[in-house]
Amino acid sequence: MSSNIRVRFAPSPTGHLHVGGARTALFNWLFARREGGKFIVRIEDTDRVRSTEKSERAVLEDLTWLGLTWDEGPGVDGGHGPYRQSERLNIYREHAERLLACDKAFHCYCTDEELEEKRKKALAEGLVPQYDGKCRDLTPAARKELESEGRSPVVRLRAPLQDVAVSDLIRGDILFKKEMLGDFIILRSDGRPTYNFAVVVDDALMEITHVIRAEEHLPNTMRQVLVYELLGYRLPVFAHVSLIVDKDRSKLSKRRGATSVAEFRDQGYLPGGLINYLALLGWSPPDGEEIMPVSELINKFELERVSLSPAAFDEDKLNWVNSHHLREEPLADVAVLAVRFAETHGLIEPDFARFEAMVDLAREGLARLSDLPAAISFFFDGDLEMEEEAREWLSRDDAKQLMASLVRRLGESDGTIDAGLFKATLKAAGKDAGIKGKDLFMPVRSALTGRTHGPALGEVAAVLGRERVLERLARAAGQD
Ligand code: GLU
């Protein structure tokens, strides 16, 4: 299915990709994928001081890690480029000139200091500071004179005195009063555009049909609608998504925990888990089934079901969603992502199939991959750390005898120890010694893992392998 729907994610490369931005990108991406449209990434880097290449790279890397691949954007030309605003300055200039030529914009020579003084005065008089129109109707001679003083002008839009109606797919119709508008700047004196101007020129030329973005941009939309009108471009559909807030409804803050995609990645969330959770921030599936792979999110996502109220970020819920993904996503995918978490703790397993088996046994009880090393460390050689309770089980009267019997029986078979063989041998050894249930399993689990809880014993023994199993049982029997 293909359609003419075109949406965009337009990050400013001034830091990391935060959950709010990631959710905006995700909603755009899901909408495009569901509708058979195009998802475009545009880098809004006209803030020369705050934008960095490093941040751009990081943001694109985070989008890629999340799987939010773009159909057009940096590195993917779709005939509407360049996709970096800093490479489009001549396009903004041409558009500003078009408006100047038909008197819909004018040059303004007021300096920052002059404007600041007027602003302060207005505030002191209890008025809303507004551009006073000083340069609105300058004669060519007056302009020349100002230029000869060495002043370089900005370009301001000649804002018509009219209320502006914005119709929003999520928030309904909103009317902005004309008093809120002044003749706002569209081009700075150094030729760089302001956000409200560049965004409209780009969205129009990139043929964006739906602008889906954060609610905080709603007030800007009033100005942008005017720019569309004065340039004679067709309005897109607007959809402003509510903010993400903390559990206590305050602004999401770093102090309370991770807020960027990179941090969540480093803590061991899966891209599928994070995507699933972010989708639930402000959107709810029609059938109430919250856990789903991304393919199902695409099928179910509808902008009409995006909520008006702010979405509260809840780490417990994120963990719950992620734990499902850890259990349910293909083992090989989870294991590939798990490698670096194990390796940074010195847990290096060259046999990938064996590593996969460990991850498979451990993933039942995990919320994040950063909890994996602690869950699998007993599989590795080195001193087995003993929990106090495990030590107690092993110090019981009959434990040594049980271990010895197990070692003898396992020693009789000389092949691999698989789960079935281990379980059968354990049963037989238990019978010999007249012990069963907890009294049988706990000492053996303690001997093999140093712990009293964990995955099924037969499977643990199979992954540990014959040599380690015999060695650990013998040690517990006091035979080593
Ligand atoms: N560069 C803007 C931001 O990062 C994008 C706003 C928009 O989507 O129009 O917030």
CSV table of C-alpha atoms and ligand atoms in Angstrom, one decimal:
chain,number,residue,atom,x,y,z
A,1,MET,CA,0.0,0.0,0.0
A,2,SER,CA,1.4,3.4,-0.8
A,3,SER,CA,-0.1,6.9,-0.3
A,4,ASN,CA,0.9,10.5,-0.6
A,5,ILE,CA,1.1,10.8,3.2
A,6,ARG,CA,4.4,12.4,4.2
A,7,VAL,CA,5.4,13.0,7.8
A,8,ARG,CA,8.7,14.2,9.3
A,9,PHE,CA,10.7,14.2,12.5
A,10,ALA,CA,12.7,17.4,12.8
A,11,PRO,CA,15.2,17.2,15.6
A,12,SER,CA,17.5,20.1,16.6
A,13,PRO,CA,20.9,18.5,17.1
A,14,THR,CA,21.6,20.1,20.4
A,15,GLY,CA,21.9,17.1,22.7
A,16,HIS,CA,20.7,13.5,23.0
A,17,LEU,CA,17.5,12.1,21.7
A,18,HIS,CA,15.1,12.2,24.7
A,19,VAL,CA,12.1,10.1,25.3
A,20,GLY,CA,9.8,12.9,24.2
A,21,GLY,CA,11.6,13.3,20.9
A,22,ALA,CA,11.7,9.5,20.5
A,23,ARG,CA,8.0,9.3,21.1
A,24,THR,CA,7.3,12.0,18.5
A,25,ALA,CA,9.5,10.3,16.0
A,26,LEU,CA,7.8,7.0,16.8
A,27,PHE,CA,4.2,8.4,16.3
A,28,ASN,CA,5.3,9.9,13.0
A,29,TRP,CA,7.0,6.6,11.9
A,30,LEU,CA,4.0,4.4,13.0
A,31,PHE,CA,1.6,6.7,11.1
A,32,ALA,CA,3.7,6.6,8.0
A,33,ARG,CA,4.2,2.9,8.1
A,34,ARG,CA,0.5,2.2,8.7
A,35,GLU,CA,-0.7,4.5,6.0
A,36,GLY,CA,2.0,3.4,3.4
A,37,GLY,CA,3.4,7.0,3.5
A,38,LYS,CA,6.9,8.4,3.8
A,39,PHE,CA,8.8,9.2,7.0
A,40,ILE,CA,11.3,12.0,6.6
A,41,VAL,CA,14.1,13.1,9.0
A,42,ARG,CA,15.1,16.7,8.8
A,43,ILE,CA,17.9,18.2,10.9
A,44,GLU,CA,17.0,21.6,12.2
A,45,ASP,CA,20.5,23.0,12.8
A,46,THR,CA,20.1,26.7,12.3
A,47,ASP,CA,21.1,27.4,15.9
A,48,ARG,CA,24.8,27.7,15.1
A,49,VAL,CA,25.8,27.9,18.7
A,50,ARG,CA,24.0,24.9,20.1
A,51,SER,CA,23.9,22.5,17.2
A,52,THR,CA,26.8,20.0,16.9
A,53,GLU,CA,27.6,17.3,14.4
A,54,LYS,CA,28.2,15.0,17.3
A,55,SER,CA,24.7,15.4,18.5
A,56,GLU,CA,23.3,14.9,15.0
A,57,ARG,CA,25.2,11.6,14.7
A,58,ALA,CA,24.0,10.5,18.2
A,59,VAL,CA,20.4,11.3,17.4
A,60,LEU,CA,20.5,9.5,14.0
A,61,GLU,CA,22.2,6.5,15.7
A,62,ASP,CA,19.5,6.4,18.4
A,63,LEU,CA,16.7,6.5,15.8
A,64,THR,CA,18.5,3.7,13.9
A,65,TRP,CA,18.9,1.6,17.1
A,66,LEU,CA,15.2,2.0,17.8
A,67,GLY,CA,14.5,0.8,14.2
A,68,LEU,CA,12.9,4.1,13.2
A,69,THR,CA,14.4,4.1,9.7
A,70,TRP,CA,13.7,7.0,7.4
A,71,ASP,CA,12.7,7.0,3.8
A,72,GLU,CA,14.3,10.4,3.2
A,73,GLY,CA,16.7,12.4,5.2
A,74,PRO,CA,20.5,12.5,5.9
A,75,GLY,CA,22.1,9.8,3.8
A,76,VAL,CA,18.8,8.9,2.0
A,77,ASP,CA,18.0,11.3,-0.8
A,78,GLY,CA,14.3,11.4,-1.8
A,79,GLY,CA,14.5,14.4,-4.1
A,80,HIS,CA,13.4,16.9,-1.5
A,81,GLY,CA,16.8,17.6,0.0
A,82,PRO,CA,19.0,18.9,1.4
A,83,TYR,CA,17.7,17.6,4.7
A,84,ARG,CA,19.8,19.8,6.9
A,85,GLN,CA,18.5,23.3,7.4
A,86,SER,CA,22.1,24.8,7.4
A,87,GLU,CA,22.3,23.6,3.8
A,88,ARG,CA,19.1,25.3,2.8
A,89,LEU,CA,19.9,28.9,3.6
A,90,ASN,CA,19.5,30.2,0.0
A,91,ILE,CA,16.0,28.6,-0.1
A,92,TYR,CA,14.9,30.6,2.9
A,93,ARG,CA,16.5,33.7,1.5
A,94,GLU,CA,14.6,33.3,-1.7
A,95,HIS,CA,11.3,32.8,0.1
A,96,ALA,CA,11.9,35.9,2.3
A,97,GLU,CA,12.7,37.9,-0.9
A,98,ARG,CA,9.4,36.7,-2.4
A,99,LEU,CA,7.6,38.1,0.6
A,100,LEU,CA,9.6,41.3,0.5
A,101,ALA,CA,8.8,41.8,-3.2
A,102,CYS,CA,5.1,41.8,-2.6
A,103,ASP,CA,5.3,43.8,0.6
A,104,LYS,CA,4.3,40.9,2.9
A,105,ALA,CA,7.5,41.4,4.7
A,106,PHE,CA,9.8,44.4,5.4
A,107,HIS,CA,13.3,45.2,6.5
A,108,CYS,CA,13.7,46.2,10.1
A,109,TYR,CA,16.8,48.1,11.3
A,110,CYS,CA,16.1,48.3,15.0
A,111,THR,CA,19.0,47.0,17.1
A,112,ASP,CA,18.7,44.5,19.9
A,113,GLU,CA,19.4,47.2,22.4
A,114,GLU,CA,16.6,49.5,21.1
A,115,LEU,CA,14.1,46.6,21.1
A,116,GLU,CA,15.1,45.5,24.6
A,117,GLU,CA,14.6,49.0,25.9
A,118,LYS,CA,11.1,49.2,24.4
A,119,ARG,CA,10.3,45.7,25.8
A,120,LYS,CA,11.3,46.8,29.3
A,121,LYS,CA,9.3,50.0,29.0
A,122,ALA,CA,6.2,48.0,27.8
A,123,LEU,CA,6.6,45.6,30.7
A,124,ALA,CA,6.9,48.4,33.2
A,125,GLU,CA,3.7,49.9,31.9
A,126,GLY,CA,1.9,46.6,32.2
A,127,LEU,CA,1.7,46.1,28.5
A,128,VAL,CA,2.4,43.0,26.4
A,129,PRO,CA,5.7,43.7,24.7
A,130,GLN,CA,5.2,43.8,21.0
A,131,TYR,CA,7.1,45.1,18.0
A,132,ASP,CA,5.9,48.7,17.5
A,133,GLY,CA,6.1,48.8,13.7
A,134,LYS,CA,8.8,51.4,13.6
A,135,CYS,CA,10.4,50.1,10.4
A,136,ARG,CA,7.1,49.0,8.7
A,137,ASP,CA,6.9,51.8,6.2
A,138,LEU,CA,10.4,53.1,5.7
A,139,THR,CA,11.1,55.0,2.5
A,140,PRO,CA,14.0,53.8,0.4
A,141,ALA,CA,15.9,56.9,1.4
A,142,ALA,CA,15.4,56.2,5.1
A,143,ARG,CA,16.6,52.7,4.6
A,144,LYS,CA,19.7,53.9,2.8
A,145,GLU,CA,20.4,56.3,5.6
A,146,LEU,CA,20.1,53.5,8.3
A,147,GLU,CA,22.3,51.2,6.2
A,148,SER,CA,24.9,53.9,6.0
A,149,GLU,CA,25.0,53.9,9.8
A,150,GLY,CA,26.3,50.3,9.4
A,151,ARG,CA,23.0,48.7,10.5
A,152,SER,CA,22.2,45.4,8.8
A,153,PRO,CA,18.5,44.6,8.8
A,154,VAL,CA,16.4,41.6,9.8
A,155,VAL,CA,13.3,40.7,7.7
A,156,ARG,CA,10.0,40.8,9.5
A,157,LEU,CA,6.7,39.4,8.4
A,158,ARG,CA,4.0,42.0,8.0
A,159,ALA,CA,1.5,40.3,10.2
A,160,PRO,CA,-2.1,40.9,9.1
A,161,LEU,CA,-4.4,42.0,11.9
A,162,GLN,CA,-6.5,38.9,12.0
A,163,ASP,CA,-7.3,36.1,14.4
A,164,VAL,CA,-5.7,32.8,13.4
A,165,ALA,CA,-7.6,29.5,13.6
A,166,VAL,CA,-5.7,26.3,13.9
A,167,SER,CA,-7.4,23.0,13.5
A,168,ASP,CA,-5.6,20.2,15.2
A,169,LEU,CA,-6.4,16.5,14.8
A,170,ILE,CA,-5.9,15.8,18.5
A,171,ARG,CA,-6.8,19.1,20.1
A,172,GLY,CA,-9.6,20.3,17.9
A,173,ASP,CA,-10.0,23.9,16.7
A,174,ILE,CA,-8.0,26.6,18.5
A,175,LEU,CA,-8.4,30.3,17.9
A,176,PHE,CA,-5.4,32.5,18.5
A,177,LYS,CA,-6.3,36.2,19.0
A,178,LYS,CA,-4.7,38.8,16.7
A,179,GLU,CA,-3.3,40.7,19.7
A,180,MET,CA,-0.9,37.8,20.3
A,181,LEU,CA,0.8,38.5,17.0
A,182,GLY,CA,3.4,41.1,16.1
A,183,ASP,CA,5.4,41.5,13.0
A,184,PHE,CA,7.8,38.7,13.8
A,185,ILE,CA,11.2,38.1,12.4
A,186,ILE,CA,11.6,35.5,9.7
A,187,LEU,CA,15.2,36.2,8.7
A,188,ARG,CA,18.0,37.3,11.0
A,189,SER,CA,20.5,39.9,10.0
A,190,ASP,CA,23.1,37.2,9.3
A,191,GLY,CA,20.7,35.6,6.8
A,192,ARG,CA,19.7,32.7,9.0
A,193,PRO,CA,16.0,32.0,9.2
A,194,THR,CA,14.0,31.8,12.4
A,195,TYR,CA,12.4,28.4,13.3
A,196,ASN,CA,8.9,29.5,12.5
A,197,PHE,CA,9.9,30.5,9.0
A,198,ALA,CA,12.3,27.7,8.1
A,199,VAL,CA,9.9,25.0,9.3
A,200,VAL,CA,7.1,26.2,7.1
A,201,VAL,CA,9.3,26.6,4.0
A,202,ASP,CA,10.7,23.1,4.6
A,203,ASP,CA,7.4,21.4,5.4
A,204,ALA,CA,5.8,23.0,2.3
A,205,LEU,CA,8.7,22.1,-0.1
A,206,MET,CA,9.1,18.6,1.4
A,207,GLU,CA,5.3,18.2,0.8
A,208,ILE,CA,4.6,17.2,4.4
A,209,THR,CA,1.0,16.3,4.7
A,210,HIS,CA,0.8,15.8,8.5
A,211,VAL,CA,2.8,17.7,11.2
A,212,ILE,CA,2.8,15.5,14.3
A,213,ARG,CA,4.9,17.0,17.1
A,214,ALA,CA,4.9,18.0,20.7
A,215,GLU,CA,2.2,20.1,22.2
A,216,GLU,CA,4.8,22.8,23.2
A,217,HIS,CA,4.9,23.8,19.5
A,218,LEU,CA,1.2,24.7,19.5
A,219,PRO,CA,1.7,28.4,20.1
A,220,ASN,CA,4.2,28.5,17.2
A,221,THR,CA,1.6,27.1,14.9
A,222,MET,CA,-0.3,30.4,14.9
A,223,ARG,CA,2.7,32.1,13.3
A,224,GLN,CA,3.4,29.2,11.0
A,225,VAL,CA,-0.2,29.2,9.7
A,226,LEU,CA,0.3,32.8,8.7
A,227,VAL,CA,3.6,32.1,6.9
A,228,TYR,CA,1.8,29.3,4.9
A,229,GLU,CA,-1.0,31.7,4.0
A,230,LEU,CA,1.4,34.6,2.9
A,231,LEU,CA,3.5,32.2,0.9
A,232,GLY,CA,0.5,30.7,-0.7
A,233,TYR,CA,1.2,27.1,0.4
A,234,ARG,CA,-1.4,24.6,1.5
A,235,LEU,CA,-1.7,23.9,5.2
A,236,PRO,CA,-0.8,20.4,6.5
A,237,VAL,CA,-2.9,18.6,9.0
A,238,PHE,CA,-1.6,19.4,12.5
A,239,ALA,CA,-1.5,16.9,15.4
A,240,HIS,CA,0.0,18.1,18.7
A,241,VAL,CA,0.8,15.3,21.1
A,242,SER,CA,0.6,15.9,24.9
A,243,LEU,CA,3.8,16.2,26.9
A,244,ILE,CA,5.4,13.4,28.8
A,245,VAL,CA,5.6,14.1,32.5
A,246,ASP,CA,6.9,12.5,35.7
A,247,LYS,CA,4.8,10.3,37.8
A,248,ASP,CA,4.0,13.3,40.0
A,249,ARG,CA,3.0,15.3,36.9
A,250,SER,CA,5.9,17.6,37.0
A,251,LYS,CA,8.2,18.1,34.0
A,252,LEU,CA,10.2,15.0,33.1
A,253,SER,CA,13.6,15.6,34.7
A,254,LYS,CA,17.0,13.9,34.6
A,255,ARG,CA,17.3,14.0,38.3
A,256,ARG,CA,14.6,11.4,38.6
A,257,GLY,CA,16.3,8.9,36.3
A,258,ALA,CA,17.1,8.2,32.7
A,259,THR,CA,15.5,10.4,30.1
A,260,SER,CA,17.5,9.8,26.9
A,261,VAL,CA,17.3,6.9,24.5
A,262,ALA,CA,21.1,6.3,24.9
A,263,GLU,CA,20.7,5.9,28.7
A,264,PHE,CA,17.9,3.4,28.3
A,265,ARG,CA,20.0,1.5,25.8
A,266,ASP,CA,22.9,1.4,28.2
A,267,GLN,CA,20.6,0.1,31.0
A,268,GLY,CA,19.7,-2.8,28.8
A,269,TYR,CA,16.3,-2.1,27.5
A,270,LEU,CA,15.5,-3.7,24.2
A,271,PRO,CA,14.6,-1.4,21.2
A,272,GLY,CA,11.4,-3.4,20.9
A,273,GLY,CA,10.6,-3.0,24.6
A,274,LEU,CA,11.3,0.7,24.6
A,275,ILE,CA,9.3,1.3,21.4
A,276,ASN,CA,6.4,-0.7,22.8
A,277,TYR,CA,6.4,1.4,26.0
A,278,LEU,CA,6.9,4.8,24.3
A,279,ALA,CA,3.9,3.9,22.0
A,280,LEU,CA,1.8,3.5,25.2
A,281,LEU,CA,2.7,7.0,26.3
A,282,GLY,CA,-0.3,8.9,25.1
A,283,TRP,CA,-1.8,6.2,22.9
A,284,SER,CA,-3.8,3.2,23.8
A,285,PRO,CA,-4.5,0.1,21.7
A,286,PRO,CA,-8.2,-0.4,20.9
A,287,ASP,CA,-8.2,-4.0,22.3
A,288,GLY,CA,-6.4,-3.1,25.5
A,289,GLU,CA,-3.6,-5.6,24.8
A,290,GLU,CA,-0.5,-3.6,25.7
A,291,ILE,CA,2.4,-5.9,24.9
A,292,MET,CA,3.1,-6.2,21.2
A,293,PRO,CA,5.9,-6.4,18.6
A,294,VAL,CA,6.4,-3.4,16.4
A,295,SER,CA,4.6,-5.0,13.5
A,296,GLU,CA,1.4,-5.1,15.5
A,297,LEU,CA,1.9,-1.5,16.7
A,298,ILE,CA,2.0,-0.5,13.0
A,299,ASN,CA,-1.3,-2.3,12.4
A,300,LYS,CA,-3.1,-0.8,15.5
A,301,PHE,CA,-1.7,2.7,15.6
A,302,GLU,CA,-4.3,5.5,15.0
A,303,LEU,CA,-3.7,9.2,15.6
A,304,GLU,CA,-7.3,9.5,16.6
A,305,ARG,CA,-6.6,7.3,19.7
A,306,VAL,CA,-3.8,9.7,20.9
A,307,SER,CA,-4.9,11.2,24.2
A,308,LEU,CA,-5.3,14.8,25.1
A,309,SER,CA,-3.9,14.5,28.6
A,310,PRO,CA,-0.2,14.4,29.5
A,311,ALA,CA,1.3,10.9,29.7
A,312,ALA,CA,3.1,10.0,32.9
A,313,PHE,CA,6.5,8.2,32.5
A,314,ASP,CA,6.4,5.1,34.7
A,315,GLU,CA,9.7,3.2,35.1
A,316,ASP,CA,7.9,0.2,36.6
A,317,LYS,CA,5.7,-0.1,33.6
A,318,LEU,CA,8.7,0.3,31.3
A,319,ASN,CA,10.4,-2.6,33.1
A,320,TRP,CA,7.2,-4.7,32.9
A,321,VAL,CA,6.9,-4.1,29.2
A,322,ASN,CA,10.6,-4.8,28.6
A,323,SER,CA,10.6,-8.0,30.6
A,324,HIS,CA,7.9,-9.3,28.2
A,325,HIS,CA,10.1,-8.4,25.3
A,326,LEU,CA,13.1,-10.0,26.8
A,327,ARG,CA,11.1,-13.3,27.1
A,328,GLU,CA,9.2,-13.1,23.9
A,329,GLU,CA,11.6,-11.7,21.2
A,330,PRO,CA,13.7,-14.2,19.2
A,331,LEU,CA,16.5,-15.6,21.4
A,332,ALA,CA,19.2,-14.8,18.9
A,333,ASP,CA,18.2,-11.1,18.8
A,334,VAL,CA,18.2,-10.8,22.5
A,335,ALA,CA,21.5,-12.7,22.9
A,336,VAL,CA,23.3,-10.4,20.3
A,337,LEU,CA,22.2,-7.4,22.4
A,338,ALA,CA,23.2,-9.1,25.6
A,339,VAL,CA,26.8,-9.8,24.6
A,340,ARG,CA,28.2,-6.4,25.6
A,341,PHE,CA,26.4,-6.4,29.0
A,342,ALA,CA,28.1,-9.8,29.8
A,343,GLU,CA,31.5,-8.8,28.4
A,344,THR,CA,31.7,-5.6,30.4
A,345,HIS,CA,31.5,-7.8,33.5
A,346,GLY,CA,34.3,-10.0,32.2
A,347,LEU,CA,31.8,-12.8,31.3
A,348,ILE,CA,33.2,-13.8,28.0
A,349,GLU,CA,31.8,-16.9,26.3
A,350,PRO,CA,33.3,-17.7,22.9
A,351,ASP,CA,30.7,-20.3,22.1
A,352,PHE,CA,27.7,-18.3,21.0
A,353,ALA,CA,25.2,-21.2,21.1
A,354,ARG,CA,26.2,-21.8,24.8
A,355,PHE,CA,25.8,-18.1,25.5
A,356,GLU,CA,22.4,-18.1,23.9
A,357,ALA,CA,21.4,-21.0,26.1
A,358,MET,CA,22.5,-19.1,29.2
A,359,VAL,CA,20.5,-16.0,28.1
A,360,ASP,CA,17.5,-18.3,27.4
A,361,LEU,CA,17.6,-19.7,31.0
A,362,ALA,CA,18.1,-16.3,32.6
A,363,ARG,CA,15.7,-14.1,30.6
A,364,GLU,CA,12.6,-15.4,32.4
A,365,GLY,CA,13.4,-13.4,35.4
A,366,LEU,CA,14.9,-10.3,33.9
A,367,ALA,CA,13.6,-6.7,33.4
A,368,ARG,CA,16.7,-5.3,31.8
A,369,LEU,CA,19.9,-6.7,30.2
A,370,SER,CA,22.0,-4.9,32.8
A,371,ASP,CA,20.6,-7.4,35.3
A,372,LEU,CA,21.9,-10.3,33.1
A,373,PRO,CA,25.5,-10.6,34.3
A,374,ALA,CA,24.4,-11.2,37.9
A,375,ALA,CA,22.0,-13.9,36.6
A,376,ILE,CA,24.5,-15.8,34.5
A,377,SER,CA,27.8,-15.3,36.3
A,378,PHE,CA,27.6,-18.8,38.0
A,379,PHE,CA,27.9,-20.4,34.6
A,380,PHE,CA,31.5,-19.1,34.3
A,381,ASP,CA,34.6,-20.5,35.8
A,382,GLY,CA,36.3,-19.0,38.7
A,383,ASP,CA,35.3,-19.0,42.4
A,384,LEU,CA,31.7,-19.8,42.8
A,385,GLU,CA,30.2,-17.2,45.1
A,386,MET,CA,28.1,-19.0,47.7
A,387,GLU,CA,25.0,-17.4,49.2
A,388,GLU,CA,24.7,-18.0,52.9
A,389,GLU,CA,21.6,-20.2,52.5
A,390,ALA,CA,23.3,-22.3,49.8
A,391,ARG,CA,26.2,-22.9,52.3
A,392,GLU,CA,23.7,-24.1,54.9
A,393,TRP,CA,22.1,-26.6,52.5
A,394,LEU,CA,25.6,-27.9,51.7
A,395,SER,CA,26.5,-28.3,55.3
A,396,ARG,CA,23.7,-30.7,56.0
A,397,ASP,CA,24.6,-34.2,57.2
A,398,ASP,CA,23.5,-36.0,54.1
A,399,ALA,CA,24.7,-33.5,51.5
A,400,LYS,CA,28.2,-34.8,51.0
A,401,GLN,CA,26.9,-38.4,50.6
A,402,LEU,CA,24.4,-37.2,48.0
A,403,MET,CA,27.0,-35.3,46.1
A,404,ALA,CA,29.3,-38.3,46.1
A,405,SER,CA,26.6,-40.6,44.8
A,406,LEU,CA,25.7,-38.1,42.1
A,407,VAL,CA,29.4,-37.9,41.0
A,408,ARG,CA,29.7,-41.7,40.9
A,409,ARG,CA,26.5,-42.2,38.9
A,410,LEU,CA,27.3,-39.3,36.4
A,411,GLY,CA,30.8,-40.7,36.1
A,412,GLU,CA,29.4,-44.0,34.9
A,413,SER,CA,28.1,-42.4,31.8
A,414,ASP,CA,30.8,-40.8,29.7
A,415,GLY,CA,28.9,-38.7,27.3
A,416,THR,CA,27.4,-35.2,27.4
A,417,ILE,CA,25.2,-34.4,30.4
A,418,ASP,CA,21.9,-33.2,29.0
A,419,ALA,CA,18.9,-32.0,31.0
A,420,GLY,CA,17.1,-35.4,30.8
A,421,LEU,CA,20.1,-37.4,31.9
A,422,PHE,CA,20.8,-35.1,34.8
A,423,LYS,CA,17.3,-35.2,36.0
A,424,ALA,CA,17.1,-39.0,35.8
A,425,THR,CA,20.4,-39.3,37.6
A,426,LEU,CA,19.4,-36.9,40.3
A,427,LYS,CA,16.2,-38.9,40.9
A,428,ALA,CA,18.2,-42.1,41.2
A,429,ALA,CA,20.7,-40.6,43.5
A,430,GLY,CA,17.9,-39.3,45.7
A,431,LYS,CA,16.4,-42.7,45.9
A,432,ASP,CA,19.7,-44.2,47.0
A,433,ALA,CA,20.0,-41.7,49.8
A,434,GLY,CA,16.3,-41.7,50.7
A,435,ILE,CA,15.8,-37.9,50.0
A,436,LYS,CA,13.5,-36.1,47.7
A,437,GLY,CA,11.9,-32.7,46.9
A,438,LYS,CA,13.5,-29.6,48.4
A,439,ASP,CA,16.0,-31.7,50.4
A,440,LEU,CA,17.3,-33.2,47.2
A,441,PHE,CA,17.2,-30.2,44.9
A,442,MET,CA,18.4,-27.5,47.2
A,443,PRO,CA,21.8,-28.9,48.0
A,444,VAL,CA,22.4,-29.8,44.4
A,445,ARG,CA,21.4,-26.4,43.2
A,446,SER,CA,23.6,-24.9,45.8
A,447,ALA,CA,26.5,-27.0,44.7
A,448,LEU,CA,26.1,-26.2,41.0
A,449,THR,CA,25.2,-22.5,41.2
A,450,GLY,CA,26.0,-21.2,44.7
A,451,ARG,CA,22.4,-20.0,44.9
A,452,THR,CA,19.1,-21.3,46.1
A,453,HIS,CA,17.0,-19.9,43.3
A,454,GLY,CA,17.3,-20.1,39.5
A,455,PRO,CA,16.4,-21.8,36.3
A,456,ALA,CA,15.5,-25.5,36.1
A,457,LEU,CA,18.4,-27.7,37.4
A,458,GLY,CA,18.6,-30.1,34.5
A,459,GLU,CA,18.9,-27.2,32.0
A,460,VAL,CA,21.5,-25.5,34.2
A,461,ALA,CA,23.6,-28.7,34.3
A,462,ALA,CA,23.3,-29.1,30.5
A,463,VAL,CA,24.7,-25.5,30.0
A,464,LEU,CA,27.4,-25.9,32.6
A,465,GLY,CA,28.6,-29.0,30.8
A,466,ARG,CA,29.9,-32.3,32.1
A,467,GLU,CA,33.3,-31.1,33.3
A,468,ARG,CA,32.0,-28.2,35.4
A,469,VAL,CA,29.1,-30.2,36.8
A,470,LEU,CA,31.4,-33.0,38.0
A,471,GLU,CA,33.9,-30.6,39.4
A,472,ARG,CA,31.4,-28.6,41.4
A,473,LEU,CA,29.6,-31.7,42.7
A,474,ALA,CA,33.0,-33.2,43.7
A,475,ARG,CA,33.9,-30.0,45.5
A,476,ALA,CA,30.7,-30.1,47.4
A,477,ALA,CA,31.3,-33.7,48.3
A,478,GLY,CA,34.6,-32.7,49.7
A,479,GLN,CA,36.4,-34.9,47.2
A,480,ASP,CA,38.4,-32.2,45.4
B,1,GLU,N1,13.3,21.4,15.7
B,1,GLU,C1,12.1,21.4,16.4
B,1,GLU,C2,12.3,20.7,17.7
B,1,GLU,O1,13.3,20.1,17.9
B,1,GLU,C3,11.0,20.7,15.6
B,1,GLU,C4,9.7,21.3,15.8
B,1,GLU,C5,8.7,20.8,14.8
B,1,GLU,O2,8.5,19.6,14.7
B,1,GLU,O3,8.2,21.6,14.0
B,1,GLU,O4,11.6,20.8,18.6
